[in-house]
Short mmCIF file of C-alpha atoms and ligand atoms in Angstrom, two decimals:
data_model
loop_
_atom_site.label_atom_id
_atom_site.label_comp_id
_atom_site.label_asym_id
_atom_site.label_seq_id
_atom_site.Cartn_x
_atom_site.Cartn_y
_atom_site.Cartn_z
CA MET N 1 107.95 85.73 85.03
CA ASN N 2 106.38 83.32 87.54
CA ARG N 3 102.99 82.03 86.52
CA ILE N 4 100.20 82.72 89.01
CA ILE N 5 97.84 79.81 89.76
CA ARG N 6 94.50 80.67 91.20
CA ALA N 7 92.04 78.12 92.75
CA SER N 8 88.96 78.39 94.93
CA ALA N 9 86.82 75.98 97.01
CA PRO N 10 83.42 76.29 98.73
CA ALA N 11 82.14 76.33 102.30
CA LYS N 12 79.84 73.63 103.36
CA VAL N 13 76.74 73.35 105.55
CA ASN N 14 75.53 70.03 106.77
CA LEU N 15 71.82 69.85 105.97
CA VAL N 16 71.78 66.65 107.96
CA PHE N 17 74.44 65.64 110.37
CA GLU N 18 73.79 62.23 111.95
CA VAL N 19 76.50 60.99 114.37
CA GLY N 20 77.01 57.48 115.52
CA GLN N 21 78.54 56.05 118.64
CA LEU N 22 82.29 56.58 119.33
CA ALA N 23 84.14 53.69 117.68
CA SER N 24 87.08 51.86 119.20
CA ASP N 25 89.40 53.84 116.85
CA GLY N 26 88.41 57.05 118.64
CA TYR N 27 86.27 58.42 115.76
CA HIS N 28 82.59 58.78 115.25
CA PRO N 29 81.04 57.41 112.12
CA VAL N 30 78.74 59.94 110.44
CA ASN N 31 75.95 60.01 107.89
CA SER N 32 75.90 63.52 106.60
CA LEU N 33 74.23 65.51 103.82
CA PHE N 34 76.53 68.26 102.62
CA LEU N 35 75.64 71.31 100.59
CA ALA N 36 78.36 73.50 99.05
CA LEU N 37 77.87 77.35 99.35
CA ASP N 38 79.07 80.08 97.04
CA LEU N 39 81.19 81.44 99.93
CA ARG N 40 84.59 80.60 98.48
CA GLU N 41 88.11 80.61 99.79
CA GLU N 42 90.43 81.87 97.09
CA LEU N 43 93.97 80.74 97.00
CA THR N 44 96.90 82.06 94.86
CA LEU N 45 100.07 80.16 94.32
CA VAL N 46 103.33 81.37 92.87
CA LYS N 47 106.75 79.67 92.73
CA GLY N 48 109.01 81.03 95.48
CA ALA N 49 112.72 81.81 95.15
CA THR N 50 114.94 78.73 95.51
CA GLY N 51 115.42 77.73 99.16
CA THR N 52 112.77 79.98 100.63
CA GLY N 53 110.38 77.12 101.53
CA ILE N 54 106.68 77.80 101.88
CA SER N 55 105.41 81.24 102.77
CA ILE N 56 101.72 81.68 103.66
CA TYR N 57 99.85 85.01 103.78
CA VAL N 58 96.23 84.99 105.10
CA HIS N 59 93.82 87.85 104.79
CA GLY N 60 90.06 88.45 104.49
CA GLU N 61 87.83 91.46 105.12
CA SER N 62 84.35 89.90 105.53
CA ILE N 63 85.18 87.92 108.66
CA PRO N 64 86.52 89.23 112.03
CA ASP N 65 90.21 89.91 112.44
CA THR N 66 90.26 87.42 115.28
CA HIS N 67 89.45 84.73 112.84
CA ILE N 68 92.25 85.63 110.44
CA LYS N 69 94.73 85.74 113.37
CA ALA N 70 93.66 82.27 114.49
CA VAL N 71 94.90 80.67 111.19
CA PRO N 72 98.46 79.45 111.50
CA THR N 73 100.87 80.57 108.73
CA ASP N 74 103.54 77.93 109.38
CA HIS N 75 103.68 74.13 108.83
CA ASN N 76 100.39 73.79 110.90
CA ASN N 77 98.31 75.40 108.10
CA LEU N 78 96.44 72.74 106.21
CA VAL N 79 97.65 74.27 102.97
CA HIS N 80 101.21 73.80 103.98
CA LYS N 81 100.45 70.16 104.91
CA THR N 82 98.69 69.81 101.54
CA ALA N 83 101.73 70.97 99.54
CA VAL N 84 104.11 68.59 101.44
CA LEU N 85 101.75 65.61 101.05
CA PHE N 86 100.94 66.26 97.44
CA ALA N 87 104.57 66.59 96.38
CA ALA N 88 105.39 63.34 98.40
CA LYS N 89 102.56 61.50 96.54
CA LEU N 90 104.24 62.43 93.25
CA GLY N 91 107.65 61.39 94.61
CA LYS N 92 108.94 65.01 94.35
CA ALA N 93 110.54 67.32 96.88
CA THR N 94 108.19 69.99 98.38
CA PRO N 95 108.62 73.06 96.09
CA ASP N 96 109.25 76.68 97.26
CA LEU N 97 105.96 78.37 97.21
CA GLN N 98 104.29 81.64 98.03
CA ILE N 99 100.71 81.17 98.91
CA ASP N 100 98.04 83.77 99.38
CA ILE N 101 94.78 82.69 101.06
CA HIS N 102 91.74 85.01 100.88
CA LYS N 103 89.50 83.80 103.66
CA ARG N 104 85.77 84.25 103.45
CA ILE N 105 84.71 81.26 105.60
CA PRO N 106 84.49 81.78 109.33
CA VAL N 107 87.37 80.05 111.13
CA ALA N 108 86.68 77.09 113.45
CA GLY N 109 83.00 77.72 112.58
CA GLY N 110 81.90 74.29 111.41
CA MET N 111 81.91 75.39 107.74
CA ALA N 112 85.02 73.59 106.57
CA GLY N 113 87.24 76.66 106.08
CA GLY N 114 90.49 74.90 106.48
CA SER N 115 89.26 71.97 104.42
CA ALA N 116 88.23 74.31 101.58
CA ASP N 117 91.73 75.78 101.66
CA ALA N 118 93.21 72.24 101.44
CA ALA N 119 90.84 71.37 98.52
CA ALA N 120 91.80 74.61 96.66
CA MET N 121 95.45 73.87 97.32
CA LEU N 122 95.11 70.32 95.91
CA ILE N 123 93.68 71.66 92.71
CA ALA N 124 96.31 74.39 92.51
CA MET N 125 99.22 71.96 93.30
CA ASN N 126 98.01 69.57 90.68
CA GLU N 127 98.39 72.32 88.13
CA PHE N 128 101.62 73.73 89.55
CA MET N 129 103.40 70.32 89.58
CA HIS N 130 102.14 69.73 85.99
CA GLN N 131 103.47 73.03 84.75
CA GLU N 132 106.74 73.06 86.72
CA HIS N 133 107.67 69.34 86.80
CA GLY N 134 105.76 67.95 83.90
CA THR N 135 103.79 65.50 86.25
CA GLU N 136 100.54 64.13 85.00
CA ARG N 137 97.43 65.82 86.33
CA LEU N 138 95.53 63.62 88.82
CA SER N 139 91.82 63.17 88.42
CA ILE N 140 89.29 64.69 90.84
CA ASP N 141 88.72 61.27 92.44
CA GLU N 142 92.50 60.82 93.05
CA LEU N 143 92.68 64.34 94.55
CA ALA N 144 89.75 63.52 96.83
CA LEU N 145 91.62 60.38 98.03
CA ILE N 146 94.59 62.52 99.04
CA GLY N 147 92.29 65.04 100.45
CA ALA N 148 90.83 62.40 102.81
CA GLU N 149 94.23 61.98 104.37
CA LEU N 150 94.19 65.73 105.19
CA GLY N 151 90.76 66.04 106.82
CA SER N 152 87.34 64.31 106.51
CA ASP N 153 85.66 67.44 104.91
CA VAL N 154 88.23 67.86 102.21
CA PRO N 155 86.82 65.38 99.74
CA PHE N 156 83.45 67.15 99.76
CA CYS N 157 84.99 70.54 99.32
CA ILE N 158 86.65 69.09 96.10
CA TYR N 159 83.38 67.68 94.66
CA GLY N 160 80.99 70.48 95.83
CA GLY N 161 77.22 70.39 94.93
CA MET N 162 75.15 68.25 97.28
CA ALA N 163 76.39 64.88 98.50
CA ILE N 164 76.08 62.22 101.24
CA GLY N 165 79.20 61.83 103.34
CA THR N 166 79.71 58.58 105.21
CA GLY N 167 82.68 56.94 107.04
CA LEU N 168 83.96 60.05 108.85
CA GLY N 169 82.34 62.15 106.23
CA GLU N 170 85.07 61.58 103.63
CA VAL N 171 83.30 58.88 101.59
CA ILE N 172 81.32 60.96 99.20
CA SER N 173 78.24 59.87 97.17
CA PRO N 174 77.13 62.83 95.00
CA LEU N 175 73.41 63.51 94.74
CA GLU N 176 71.65 65.26 91.90
CA ASP N 177 71.55 69.06 92.36
CA LEU N 178 68.48 70.56 93.97
CA ASP N 179 66.36 72.17 91.39
CA PHE N 180 65.87 75.42 93.29
CA GLU N 181 68.38 77.94 94.77
CA THR N 182 68.80 78.10 98.50
CA ASN N 183 69.49 81.34 100.35
CA TRP N 184 71.44 81.35 103.52
CA LEU N 185 72.39 83.71 106.32
CA LEU N 186 75.46 82.57 108.29
CA CYS N 187 76.01 84.05 111.69
CA ALA N 188 79.52 83.60 112.78
CA SER N 189 80.65 83.70 116.39
CA SER N 190 83.62 85.87 117.49
CA ARG N 191 85.09 82.74 119.14
CA GLY N 192 85.32 79.22 117.59
CA LEU N 193 84.36 75.85 119.02
CA SER N 194 86.86 73.11 118.63
CA THR N 195 85.39 70.14 116.81
CA PRO N 196 86.86 67.55 119.24
CA THR N 197 85.34 69.42 122.23
CA VAL N 198 81.90 69.39 120.62
CA PHE N 199 82.15 65.57 119.94
CA ALA N 200 83.32 65.06 123.55
CA GLU N 201 80.24 66.96 124.78
CA PHE N 202 78.08 64.87 122.28
CA ASP N 203 79.45 61.69 123.97
CA GLU N 204 78.70 63.05 127.40
CA ILE N 205 75.03 63.75 126.43
CA GLY N 206 74.95 60.21 124.92
CA LYS N 207 72.10 60.59 122.43
CA HIS N 208 72.68 58.96 119.08
CA SER N 209 70.26 58.70 116.24
CA PRO N 210 70.02 55.87 113.72
CA PHE N 211 71.34 56.58 110.32
CA THR N 212 68.61 57.37 107.74
CA ASP N 213 68.44 57.23 103.92
CA LEU N 214 69.49 60.67 102.75
CA SER N 215 69.21 60.01 99.00
CA GLU N 216 65.63 61.26 98.83
CA PHE N 217 66.80 64.78 99.51
CA ALA N 218 67.52 65.37 95.85
CA SER N 219 63.79 65.29 95.13
CA ILE N 220 62.95 68.08 97.62
CA SER N 221 61.49 71.00 95.77
CA SER N 222 61.16 73.96 98.30
CA ALA N 223 63.10 75.70 101.00
CA GLU N 224 60.14 74.90 103.45
CA GLU N 225 60.39 71.15 102.86
CA LEU N 226 64.19 71.27 103.10
CA GLY N 227 64.03 73.32 106.31
CA MET N 228 61.65 70.75 107.98
CA ARG N 229 64.01 67.99 107.26
CA MET N 230 67.31 69.58 108.44
CA THR N 231 68.84 67.98 111.61
CA ASN N 232 72.09 68.13 113.38
CA ASP N 233 72.98 65.57 116.13
CA LEU N 234 75.73 68.00 117.39
CA GLU N 235 73.39 70.91 117.95
CA GLN N 236 72.61 70.04 121.64
CA ALA N 237 76.30 69.62 122.40
CA ALA N 238 77.04 73.05 120.80
CA PHE N 239 74.11 74.68 122.67
CA SER N 240 75.40 73.26 125.96
CA LEU N 241 79.02 74.70 125.32
CA MET N 242 77.64 78.00 124.08
CA PRO N 243 74.11 78.54 125.40
CA ALA N 244 73.73 81.94 123.49
CA LEU N 245 73.50 79.85 120.25
CA SER N 246 70.10 78.53 121.04
CA GLN N 247 68.74 82.01 121.56
CA LEU N 248 70.30 83.01 118.27
CA VAL N 249 68.53 80.12 116.45
CA GLU N 250 65.25 81.29 118.10
CA GLN N 251 65.86 84.80 117.13
CA LEU N 252 66.57 83.94 113.48
CA GLU N 253 63.38 81.86 113.19
CA GLN N 254 61.38 84.71 114.70
CA LEU N 255 62.95 87.07 112.26
CA GLY N 256 61.70 84.93 109.37
CA ALA N 257 64.19 82.14 108.70
CA VAL N 258 62.59 79.00 107.37
CA ARG N 259 64.94 77.12 109.59
CA ALA N 260 68.05 78.06 111.61
CA MET N 261 70.51 75.42 112.88
CA VAL N 262 74.05 74.97 114.09
CA SER N 263 76.33 74.25 111.24
CA GLY N 264 78.32 71.02 111.72
CA SER N 265 80.12 71.32 115.01
CA GLY N 266 79.24 75.03 115.23
CA PRO N 267 79.32 77.71 116.41
CA THR N 268 78.24 79.27 113.09
CA ILE N 269 74.49 79.28 112.76
CA ALA N 270 73.24 78.52 109.27
CA ALA N 271 69.77 80.06 108.53
CA LEU N 272 67.70 79.02 105.49
CA PHE N 273 65.50 81.67 103.94
CA ASP N 274 62.89 81.46 101.18
CA SER N 275 64.29 84.60 99.43
CA GLU N 276 67.58 86.35 99.04
CA ALA N 277 65.94 89.67 99.97
CA LYS N 278 64.79 88.25 103.28
CA ALA N 279 68.19 86.84 104.08
CA ILE N 280 69.88 90.18 103.35
CA GLU N 281 67.22 92.09 105.37
CA VAL N 282 67.80 89.89 108.46
CA SER N 283 71.64 89.87 108.08
CA GLU N 284 71.37 93.75 108.44
CA VAL N 285 69.35 93.43 111.59
CA LEU N 286 72.03 91.05 113.08
CA ARG N 287 74.81 93.33 111.92
CA SER N 288 73.16 96.27 113.70
CA GLN N 289 73.41 94.20 116.87
CA GLY N 290 77.20 93.79 116.33
CA LEU N 291 77.02 90.23 115.03
CA VAL N 292 78.83 88.89 112.06
CA ALA N 293 76.29 87.98 109.43
CA LEU N 294 77.14 86.71 105.94
CA THR N 295 74.83 85.80 103.17
CA SER N 296 75.37 83.14 100.63
CA LYS N 297 73.67 80.83 98.16
CA GLY N 298 73.62 77.13 97.59
CA LEU N 299 74.54 74.98 95.90
CA ALA N 300 77.97 75.74 94.54
CA GLN N 301 80.76 74.05 92.48
CA GLY N 302 83.46 72.23 94.17
CA ALA N 303 87.18 73.25 94.19
CA ARG N 304 88.32 74.63 90.76
CA LEU N 305 91.00 76.51 88.98
CA ASP N 306 90.07 80.23 88.49
CA SER N 307 91.30 82.47 85.82
P1 ATP P 401 85.17 71.67 110.04
O1 ATP P 401 83.96 72.30 109.72
O2 ATP P 401 85.88 71.02 108.84
O3 ATP P 401 85.14 70.88 111.30
P2 ATP P 401 85.90 74.22 110.90
O4 ATP P 401 85.40 75.11 109.81
O5 ATP P 401 85.19 74.22 112.18
O6 ATP P 401 86.28 72.84 110.32
P3 ATP P 401 88.47 75.42 110.39
O7 ATP P 401 88.17 76.79 109.94
O8 ATP P 401 88.87 74.49 109.28
O9 ATP P 401 87.34 74.78 111.23
O10 ATP P 401 89.72 75.55 111.43
C1 ATP P 401 89.97 74.66 112.51
C2 ATP P 401 91.37 74.96 113.06
O11 ATP P 401 92.29 74.47 112.08
C3 ATP P 401 91.63 76.40 113.18
O12 ATP P 401 91.39 76.80 114.53
C4 ATP P 401 93.17 76.53 112.84
O13 ATP P 401 93.97 76.58 114.04
C5 ATP P 401 93.49 75.31 112.07
N1 ATP P 401 93.86 75.54 110.61
C6 ATP P 401 94.81 75.14 109.97
N2 ATP P 401 94.90 75.51 108.68
C7 ATP P 401 93.91 76.24 108.54
C8 ATP P 401 93.38 77.05 107.44
N3 ATP P 401 93.93 77.04 106.25
N4 ATP P 401 92.26 77.74 107.60
C9 ATP P 401 91.59 77.72 108.85
N5 ATP P 401 92.06 77.08 109.90
C10 ATP P 401 93.16 76.34 109.82
#
């Protein structure tokens, strides 16, 4: 019987997202503080019948159907690209695989959903190739290096916890874990925002901040202090592309969030609460207005094999 390999990886929020000026290579350098949340993508891998290639099935009940339908199931899926790249790195042919992706992270929402899938796939492939082809398992650092070729958020999804991301966000410096639990409400939008469009709008606005030292965040001891220090350079760009987002941020803070902010390039709004009960209570208010509101905790472990 075919062995089943299960792996999962976390969503991220950027507690701080400082974006530099567009460089000549067409990319923006960033200085980012990532936090992993216990909203996990779950991936299941089984060997496919010989010659059937890679089949991908995507499902998820907690996010809108429009999100699930926006995920490609062909070679454009990041998980497909991960399988091809990983096998090539080991000098092997791409194996026949059946992959099931249980999505919990809003799609195109600035929470690294596709990157989490790629991170989980790297962990799963590492195990699959070891079991099927006897290849040596790569270390987490080696997997993160391969992950950086797939997307700049992939290395963080592999490490999890809390970390500073520099370069394009793919150079990860882990920080010590916060010594308190953070409670989040994530309000997803029914339509996504494309990351390049948000960066283009950011360039149009033309306001860059200097990069700051983010290492002190590890000593923060309360949600209030954390909330006061959260910033996102892309927030104005996301507001200008989707003006309803700024009203949602205001509403969440009026309803009791310590701080609400666009997550990464948006349009998901991440709202920090000082208790789980309050986050749940406000999520129910938003749901009664027809919005998609998920609750989650930070910080969370990076990509891992699950039993
Ligand atoms: P980030 O926060 O890393 O910028 P995001 O969370 O905003 O990313 P994703 O959910 O990763 O965005 O999806 C961006 C696009 O990538 C989707 O619109 C989809 O077309 C494509 N995509 C490819 N593979 C996947 C995948 N496994 N899951 C989600 N989207 C994928």
